[in-house]
Amino acid sequence: MAIAPSRRETRILATAGSGDPLLTARLLGRIHHPRALPTLLETLALWEGRKVHAVLAADDRLPLFGPNPWTDLDGHGDTPLYSLDLTLLSSIRRRRGLPGLGSFRDLHALLVREVAR
């Protein structure tokens, strides 16, 4: 699962082990509750019946460290239901794609790269 927050929106792409999309979403850029992301990850793990491996990928304009709702995730990196890693998205080019949702190619490429690690 790849999560790409920006000031304007948060894009989410969750795929099955085969790479088939399970969930694509565009949500608000700002988290309004500190448990929002952990709860989403836990929900997907419980729904699918297996641990979720997620990557929080921000571009270099969005601080992942310092006073920021995304930094309240300390202690949430590896739980029985999910693992969460942090990375930069700036090296992956964005393109337009799915009508209404835009492109998720950069997130798909990120998932492929993270699985290969």
Short mmCIF file of C-alpha atoms in Angstrom, two decimals:
data_model
loop_
_atom_site.label_atom_id
_atom_site.label_comp_id
_atom_site.label_asym_id
_atom_site.label_seq_id
_atom_site.Cartn_x
_atom_site.Cartn_y
_atom_site.Cartn_z
CA MET A 1 0.00 0.00 0.00
CA ALA A 2 1.34 3.43 -0.93
CA ILE A 3 0.19 6.65 0.73
CA ALA A 4 1.26 9.95 -0.87
CA PRO A 5 0.27 13.03 1.13
CA SER A 6 0.56 16.54 -0.25
CA ARG A 7 -0.78 19.87 0.94
CA ARG A 8 -3.81 19.53 -1.37
CA GLU A 9 -4.66 15.81 -1.17
CA THR A 10 -3.59 12.37 -0.03
CA ARG A 11 -3.50 9.65 -2.67
CA ILE A 12 -3.75 6.03 -1.58
CA LEU A 13 -3.12 2.91 -3.65
CA ALA A 14 -3.49 -0.55 -2.13
CA THR A 15 -2.70 -3.59 -4.26
CA ALA A 16 -3.00 -7.33 -3.80
CA GLY A 17 0.09 -9.51 -3.87
CA SER A 18 -0.52 -9.98 -7.61
CA GLY A 19 -0.35 -6.21 -8.16
CA ASP A 20 -4.08 -5.92 -8.86
CA PRO A 21 -5.58 -2.77 -7.30
CA LEU A 22 -7.65 -3.30 -4.15
CA LEU A 23 -8.23 0.36 -3.31
CA THR A 24 -7.50 3.73 -4.90
CA ALA A 25 -8.49 6.92 -3.13
CA ARG A 26 -8.00 10.67 -3.08
CA LEU A 27 -8.57 12.09 0.39
CA LEU A 28 -7.98 15.47 2.01
CA GLY A 29 -4.34 16.47 2.32
CA ARG A 30 -4.56 17.00 6.06
CA ILE A 31 -5.23 14.27 8.60
CA HIS A 32 -7.90 15.38 11.06
CA HIS A 33 -7.34 12.65 13.65
CA PRO A 34 -4.06 11.06 14.81
CA ARG A 35 -5.54 7.55 14.53
CA ALA A 36 -6.85 8.01 10.96
CA LEU A 37 -3.95 6.34 9.14
CA PRO A 38 -3.34 3.56 11.70
CA THR A 39 -7.07 2.78 11.69
CA LEU A 40 -7.16 2.64 7.88
CA LEU A 41 -4.19 0.26 7.81
CA GLU A 42 -5.69 -1.92 10.55
CA THR A 43 -9.04 -2.02 8.75
CA LEU A 44 -7.45 -3.21 5.49
CA ALA A 45 -5.44 -5.85 7.35
CA LEU A 46 -8.55 -7.16 9.10
CA TRP A 47 -10.58 -7.07 5.86
CA GLU A 48 -7.94 -8.93 3.84
CA GLY A 49 -6.91 -11.25 6.68
CA ARG A 50 -3.19 -10.50 6.39
CA LYS A 51 -0.58 -7.94 7.42
CA VAL A 52 -0.51 -4.74 5.33
CA HIS A 53 2.87 -3.41 4.19
CA ALA A 54 2.55 0.34 3.60
CA VAL A 55 4.86 3.11 2.42
CA LEU A 56 4.23 6.75 3.30
CA ALA A 57 5.78 8.62 0.37
CA ALA A 58 5.97 12.40 0.50
CA ASP A 59 7.53 14.81 -1.92
CA ASP A 60 10.31 17.05 -0.63
CA ARG A 61 7.89 19.98 -0.11
CA LEU A 62 5.91 18.18 2.60
CA PRO A 63 7.87 17.80 5.83
CA LEU A 64 7.69 14.32 7.30
CA PHE A 65 9.56 15.45 10.38
CA GLY A 66 8.74 18.26 12.83
CA PRO A 67 5.34 19.61 13.89
CA ASN A 68 3.11 17.87 11.37
CA PRO A 69 0.11 15.49 11.65
CA TRP A 70 2.07 12.88 9.69
CA THR A 71 4.80 12.85 12.35
CA ASP A 72 2.38 11.65 15.04
CA LEU A 73 2.92 8.15 13.65
CA ASP A 74 5.86 7.41 15.97
CA GLY A 75 5.48 3.92 17.35
CA HIS A 76 3.24 2.88 14.47
CA GLY A 77 6.01 1.63 12.15
CA ASP A 78 5.56 -2.09 12.77
CA THR A 79 2.53 -3.64 14.44
CA PRO A 80 0.97 -7.11 14.23
CA LEU A 81 -1.47 -5.80 11.57
CA TYR A 82 0.75 -3.54 9.46
CA SER A 83 4.21 -2.16 8.78
CA LEU A 84 4.75 1.46 7.72
CA ASP A 85 7.90 2.82 6.07
CA LEU A 86 8.74 6.41 5.06
CA THR A 87 10.27 7.42 1.72
CA LEU A 88 10.48 10.34 -0.75
CA LEU A 89 8.29 10.35 -3.84
CA SER A 90 10.14 13.14 -5.69
CA SER A 91 12.08 10.80 -7.99
CA ILE A 92 8.96 9.31 -9.60
CA ARG A 93 7.29 11.23 -12.45
CA ARG A 94 3.52 11.79 -12.21
CA ARG A 95 1.14 11.33 -15.15
CA ARG A 96 -2.61 11.59 -15.61
CA GLY A 97 -4.53 8.32 -15.67
CA LEU A 98 -7.81 7.05 -14.27
CA PRO A 99 -10.63 9.49 -15.09
CA GLY A 100 -11.76 11.29 -11.98
CA LEU A 101 -8.92 9.97 -9.84
CA GLY A 102 -5.87 10.97 -11.87
CA SER A 103 -2.77 8.87 -12.19
CA PHE A 104 -1.53 6.42 -9.61
CA ARG A 105 1.39 5.20 -11.76
CA ASP A 106 3.97 6.78 -9.47
CA LEU A 107 2.48 4.99 -6.47
CA HIS A 108 2.33 1.72 -8.39
CA ALA A 109 6.00 2.13 -9.33
CA LEU A 110 6.81 2.84 -5.69
CA LEU A 111 5.05 -0.35 -4.60
CA VAL A 112 6.96 -2.39 -7.18
CA ARG A 113 10.25 -0.86 -6.02
CA GLU A 114 9.49 -1.45 -2.31
CA VAL A 115 8.52 -5.09 -2.92
CA ALA A 116 11.80 -5.64 -4.77
CA ARG A 117 13.82 -4.42 -1.74
#
